[in-house]
XYZ file of C-alpha atoms in Angstrom:
307
model
C -134.248 -51.729 -46.982
C -134.239 -50.819 -43.282
C -137.576 -51.471 -41.622
C -139.719 -48.498 -40.585
C -141.213 -48.153 -37.096
C -144.209 -45.860 -36.583
C -144.856 -44.492 -33.088
C -148.442 -43.253 -32.558
C -148.987 -40.939 -29.570
C -152.439 -39.417 -28.852
C -152.110 -36.207 -26.820
C -154.594 -33.915 -25.113
C -153.273 -30.842 -23.295
C -149.744 -32.264 -23.040
C -147.697 -29.282 -24.283
C -145.006 -29.679 -21.611
C -144.589 -33.423 -22.108
C -144.122 -33.422 -25.894
C -140.475 -32.213 -26.042
C -139.555 -34.596 -23.218
C -141.227 -37.491 -25.033
C -139.402 -36.733 -28.290
C -136.016 -36.632 -26.540
C -136.754 -39.932 -24.793
C -137.766 -41.606 -28.063
C -134.668 -40.323 -29.831
C -132.534 -41.712 -27.024
C -134.150 -45.157 -27.242
C -134.646 -45.494 -31.008
C -131.500 -43.726 -32.207
C -129.101 -46.658 -31.581
C -131.493 -49.250 -33.051
C -131.175 -50.470 -36.668
C -134.530 -49.044 -37.730
C -135.945 -45.952 -39.365
C -138.750 -44.396 -37.370
C -141.483 -41.774 -37.457
C -143.293 -40.327 -34.465
C -146.941 -39.412 -35.128
C -148.561 -37.180 -32.527
C -152.358 -36.926 -32.684
C -153.643 -33.766 -30.998
C -157.157 -34.592 -29.785
C -158.492 -31.036 -29.806
C -156.256 -29.679 -27.042
C -157.155 -26.340 -25.461
C -153.595 -25.413 -24.434
C -150.529 -24.835 -26.624
C -150.131 -28.477 -27.697
C -150.752 -27.757 -31.404
C -148.176 -24.952 -31.468
C -145.578 -27.117 -29.709
C -146.164 -29.933 -32.196
C -145.606 -27.591 -35.148
C -142.433 -26.293 -33.574
C -141.071 -29.778 -32.889
C -142.013 -30.962 -36.386
C -140.007 -28.087 -37.873
C -136.993 -29.102 -35.760
C -137.063 -32.885 -36.277
C -137.683 -34.624 -39.571
C -139.087 -37.769 -37.915
C -141.894 -35.899 -36.109
C -145.355 -35.851 -37.687
C -148.564 -34.416 -36.278
C -152.316 -34.606 -36.791
C -154.613 -32.009 -35.244
C -158.334 -32.664 -34.776
C -161.005 -30.018 -35.317
C -162.279 -30.760 -31.773
C -161.937 -33.354 -29.030
C -163.047 -36.747 -30.414
C -161.609 -38.948 -27.658
C -158.541 -41.085 -27.058
C -159.735 -44.063 -29.131
C -160.492 -41.860 -32.141
C -156.979 -40.408 -31.858
C -155.537 -43.918 -31.860
C -157.597 -44.718 -34.958
C -156.258 -41.636 -36.751
C -152.690 -42.589 -35.898
C -153.148 -46.134 -37.179
C -154.785 -44.824 -40.357
C -151.788 -42.587 -41.087
C -148.986 -44.887 -39.919
C -147.056 -46.594 -42.707
C -144.465 -48.478 -40.667
C -143.711 -52.194 -40.810
C -144.958 -52.164 -37.241
C -146.801 -49.546 -35.174
C -146.231 -48.802 -31.506
C -148.957 -46.858 -29.697
C -148.340 -45.154 -26.365
C -149.622 -42.277 -24.248
C -147.977 -38.871 -24.260
C -147.742 -38.360 -20.492
C -144.498 -40.369 -20.068
C -146.230 -43.026 -17.954
C -145.677 -45.539 -20.746
C -141.879 -45.931 -20.435
C -140.040 -45.426 -23.764
C -137.178 -47.623 -22.515
C -139.522 -50.611 -23.014
C -139.635 -50.077 -26.796
C -136.443 -52.092 -27.565
C -137.988 -55.056 -25.718
C -141.215 -54.781 -27.721
C -139.218 -54.690 -30.942
C -137.136 -57.711 -29.930
C -140.315 -59.738 -29.306
C -141.650 -58.560 -32.665
C -138.515 -59.852 -34.355
C -139.110 -63.194 -32.631
C -142.324 -63.498 -34.638
C -145.077 -62.003 -32.471
C -147.727 -59.974 -34.317
C -148.959 -58.209 -31.180
C -146.836 -57.339 -28.165
C -149.031 -55.617 -25.593
C -148.179 -54.357 -22.137
C -149.791 -55.068 -18.779
C -149.293 -52.482 -16.046
C -148.199 -53.765 -12.667
C -150.242 -52.393 -9.781
C -148.822 -49.035 -8.828
C -148.763 -48.581 -5.062
C -148.206 -44.859 -5.581
C -151.782 -44.493 -6.824
C -154.570 -43.846 -4.363
C -156.619 -46.772 -3.064
C -159.746 -45.485 -4.838
C -157.902 -45.181 -8.169
C -156.606 -48.763 -7.917
C -160.026 -50.090 -6.944
C -161.648 -48.217 -9.819
C -159.194 -49.798 -12.254
C -159.826 -53.278 -10.828
C -163.579 -52.727 -11.034
C -163.199 -51.670 -14.671
C -161.549 -54.949 -15.701
C -163.833 -57.075 -13.508
C -166.932 -55.584 -15.141
C -165.453 -55.849 -18.608
C -164.383 -59.478 -18.281
C -167.515 -60.539 -16.460
C -170.010 -59.028 -18.889
C -168.216 -59.231 -22.243
C -166.899 -62.004 -24.461
C -163.250 -60.964 -24.233
C -160.728 -61.567 -21.472
C -158.325 -58.724 -20.728
C -155.645 -59.007 -18.069
C -155.964 -56.409 -15.332
C -153.750 -53.484 -16.238
C -153.802 -54.031 -19.999
C -152.729 -50.729 -21.536
C -152.867 -48.984 -24.904
C -149.064 -49.267 -24.972
C -148.546 -51.986 -27.580
C -146.762 -53.010 -30.761
C -148.787 -54.135 -33.786
C -147.402 -55.810 -36.881
C -148.431 -54.373 -40.241
C -150.944 -57.180 -40.952
C -152.750 -56.448 -37.663
C -152.762 -52.706 -38.376
C -154.361 -53.367 -41.774
C -157.153 -55.360 -40.118
C -157.854 -52.612 -37.566
C -157.746 -49.873 -40.196
C -160.429 -51.626 -42.246
C -162.914 -51.928 -39.379
C -165.929 -49.660 -39.787
C -166.940 -49.402 -36.115
C -167.926 -45.988 -34.785
C -167.705 -46.792 -31.070
C -164.084 -47.919 -30.790
C -162.478 -49.934 -28.002
C -158.988 -50.880 -29.176
C -158.004 -52.959 -26.148
C -160.834 -55.309 -26.996
C -160.407 -55.075 -30.776
C -156.747 -56.084 -30.596
C -157.645 -59.075 -28.426
C -160.548 -59.969 -30.720
C -158.359 -59.828 -33.850
C -156.270 -62.778 -32.686
C -152.858 -63.348 -34.314
C -149.808 -64.323 -32.282
C -149.841 -62.204 -29.127
C -147.548 -61.761 -26.152
C -147.994 -59.785 -22.913
C -145.132 -57.835 -21.334
C -145.339 -56.500 -17.768
C -144.201 -52.975 -17.006
C -144.083 -50.509 -14.155
C -145.512 -47.103 -15.116
C -143.268 -44.064 -14.853
C -144.470 -40.947 -13.092
C -146.424 -38.383 -15.083
C -144.052 -35.517 -15.911
C -146.672 -32.750 -15.896
C -150.391 -32.193 -16.207
C -153.047 -34.465 -14.745
C -154.822 -37.701 -15.647
C -157.727 -37.315 -18.068
C -159.532 -40.420 -16.752
C -161.827 -39.923 -13.756
C -164.332 -42.417 -12.319
C -167.099 -41.285 -14.681
C -164.921 -41.722 -17.771
C -163.680 -45.120 -16.572
C -167.256 -46.371 -16.121
C -168.252 -45.036 -19.538
C -165.177 -46.713 -21.038
C -166.180 -50.000 -19.364
C -169.745 -49.767 -20.722
C -168.330 -48.971 -24.159
C -166.154 -52.088 -24.056
C -168.904 -54.337 -22.694
C -171.530 -53.292 -25.222
C -169.027 -53.441 -28.097
C -168.135 -57.090 -27.517
C -171.109 -58.793 -25.919
C -174.897 -59.034 -25.730
C -174.696 -60.496 -22.227
C -176.331 -57.413 -20.628
C -179.388 -57.945 -22.850
C -179.601 -61.594 -21.820
C -179.126 -60.569 -18.194
C -182.019 -58.115 -18.496
C -184.208 -60.898 -19.928
C -183.282 -63.317 -17.155
C -183.976 -60.692 -14.486
C -187.392 -60.041 -16.058
C -188.252 -63.744 -16.014
C -187.022 -64.115 -12.432
C -189.153 -61.309 -11.053
C -192.158 -62.447 -13.075
C -191.879 -65.842 -11.398
C -191.392 -64.292 -7.971
C -194.467 -62.125 -8.448
C -196.639 -65.251 -8.841
C -195.881 -66.071 -5.206
C -198.045 -63.094 -4.292
C -201.151 -64.655 -5.917
C -201.826 -67.326 -3.228
C -201.481 -64.665 -0.516
C -203.938 -62.383 -2.296
C -206.477 -65.186 -2.749
C -206.146 -66.259 0.883
C -206.687 -62.701 2.086
C -209.687 -62.276 -0.236
C -211.618 -65.336 0.866
C -210.686 -65.344 4.568
C -211.175 -61.681 5.139
C -207.636 -60.711 6.142
C -206.658 -57.210 5.068
C -203.786 -56.809 2.651
C -200.963 -54.481 3.755
C -201.391 -50.790 3.105
C -200.139 -48.335 0.552
C -196.510 -48.206 1.836
C -195.706 -51.731 0.650
C -197.459 -51.003 -2.652
C -195.454 -47.830 -3.247
C -192.171 -49.562 -2.391
C -192.988 -52.410 -4.785
C -193.941 -50.008 -7.577
C -190.761 -47.970 -7.062
C -188.591 -51.090 -7.093
C -190.056 -52.569 -10.255
C -190.194 -49.139 -11.905
C -186.470 -48.711 -11.300
C -185.793 -52.220 -12.587
C -187.715 -51.522 -15.782
C -185.860 -48.276 -16.341
C -182.528 -50.085 -15.880
C -183.496 -52.724 -18.444
C -184.737 -50.050 -20.860
C -181.440 -48.223 -20.343
C -179.473 -51.335 -21.323
C -181.572 -51.766 -24.449
C -181.236 -48.047 -25.161
C -177.434 -48.227 -25.110
C -177.445 -50.893 -27.813
C -180.030 -49.024 -29.892
C -177.998 -45.844 -29.501
C -174.893 -47.583 -30.818
C -176.871 -48.801 -33.847
C -178.245 -45.286 -34.389
C -174.797 -43.666 -34.311
C -173.315 -46.380 -36.538
C -176.118 -45.948 -39.095
C -175.233 -42.274 -39.549
C -171.800 -43.295 -40.904
C -170.179 -40.127 -39.656
C -166.364 -40.091 -39.581
C -164.766 -41.141 -36.307
C -162.630 -37.990 -36.390
C -162.065 -34.823 -38.446
C -158.536 -33.663 -39.223
C -157.984 -29.927 -38.991
C -154.291 -29.872 -39.874
C -151.471 -32.318 -40.521
C -147.938 -32.479 -41.929
C -148.341 -36.056 -43.199
């Protein structure tokens, strides 16, 4: 029987891009010797995305959709798509046309060569602003430096997963998901493919600096306890440094030299107070993840679907 390819596409306020994406996928997948289904996951869009998906699903048999009850985030949408996909392999990609559909035949050819995971690495796009490129580089530097995984700079959520890998990811019970790290952590036979991103057809990027930093912290705390060790080491270091103040205090006490005034004391208190709050914040992030995981709430809630 002809093998089935599932395409999972999370979308959020992408009503204008959906018809363009479907046409592009039909153009690329139509000539290939595979059956395919396209699963759009509407992550609680506030525009007409849900209505467009219903319309397109009524026009094309291969189009499926899942609509969330609210916005649960990109990673939750990916999880929903993987949970519903029944293909022999699953290709995930964004719905803004920046992940080029013309790369899909290459991903499939590498899959047929025996690779379980074929992931893409974005080449640096000179069209992006300097700040955007530096933010992206900072994201991967922080992630690789403070976690136990090693992701190439530019690693994207545009990837092909074999059915055995999909089954592993579907069975994970994590609440705070970070699929770029989970795919790397899972192992199997993996291959990276470079690509140049296409221009966004319409709309605007959903990732600002704040979301990128939160995404980095999510990845770091999901795959490493290094920040906790770092906090411990910093505590030990400053405890040792503080002992250097003891000889000075004793000297001043017995030889009658006045110790510096309140300004130095206030600065010291403010510094160590900030350091303690930072360390407590690190510990709090890990405790918060445990708290949310212990609730065992679903990662997403489906409002409507044609699957």
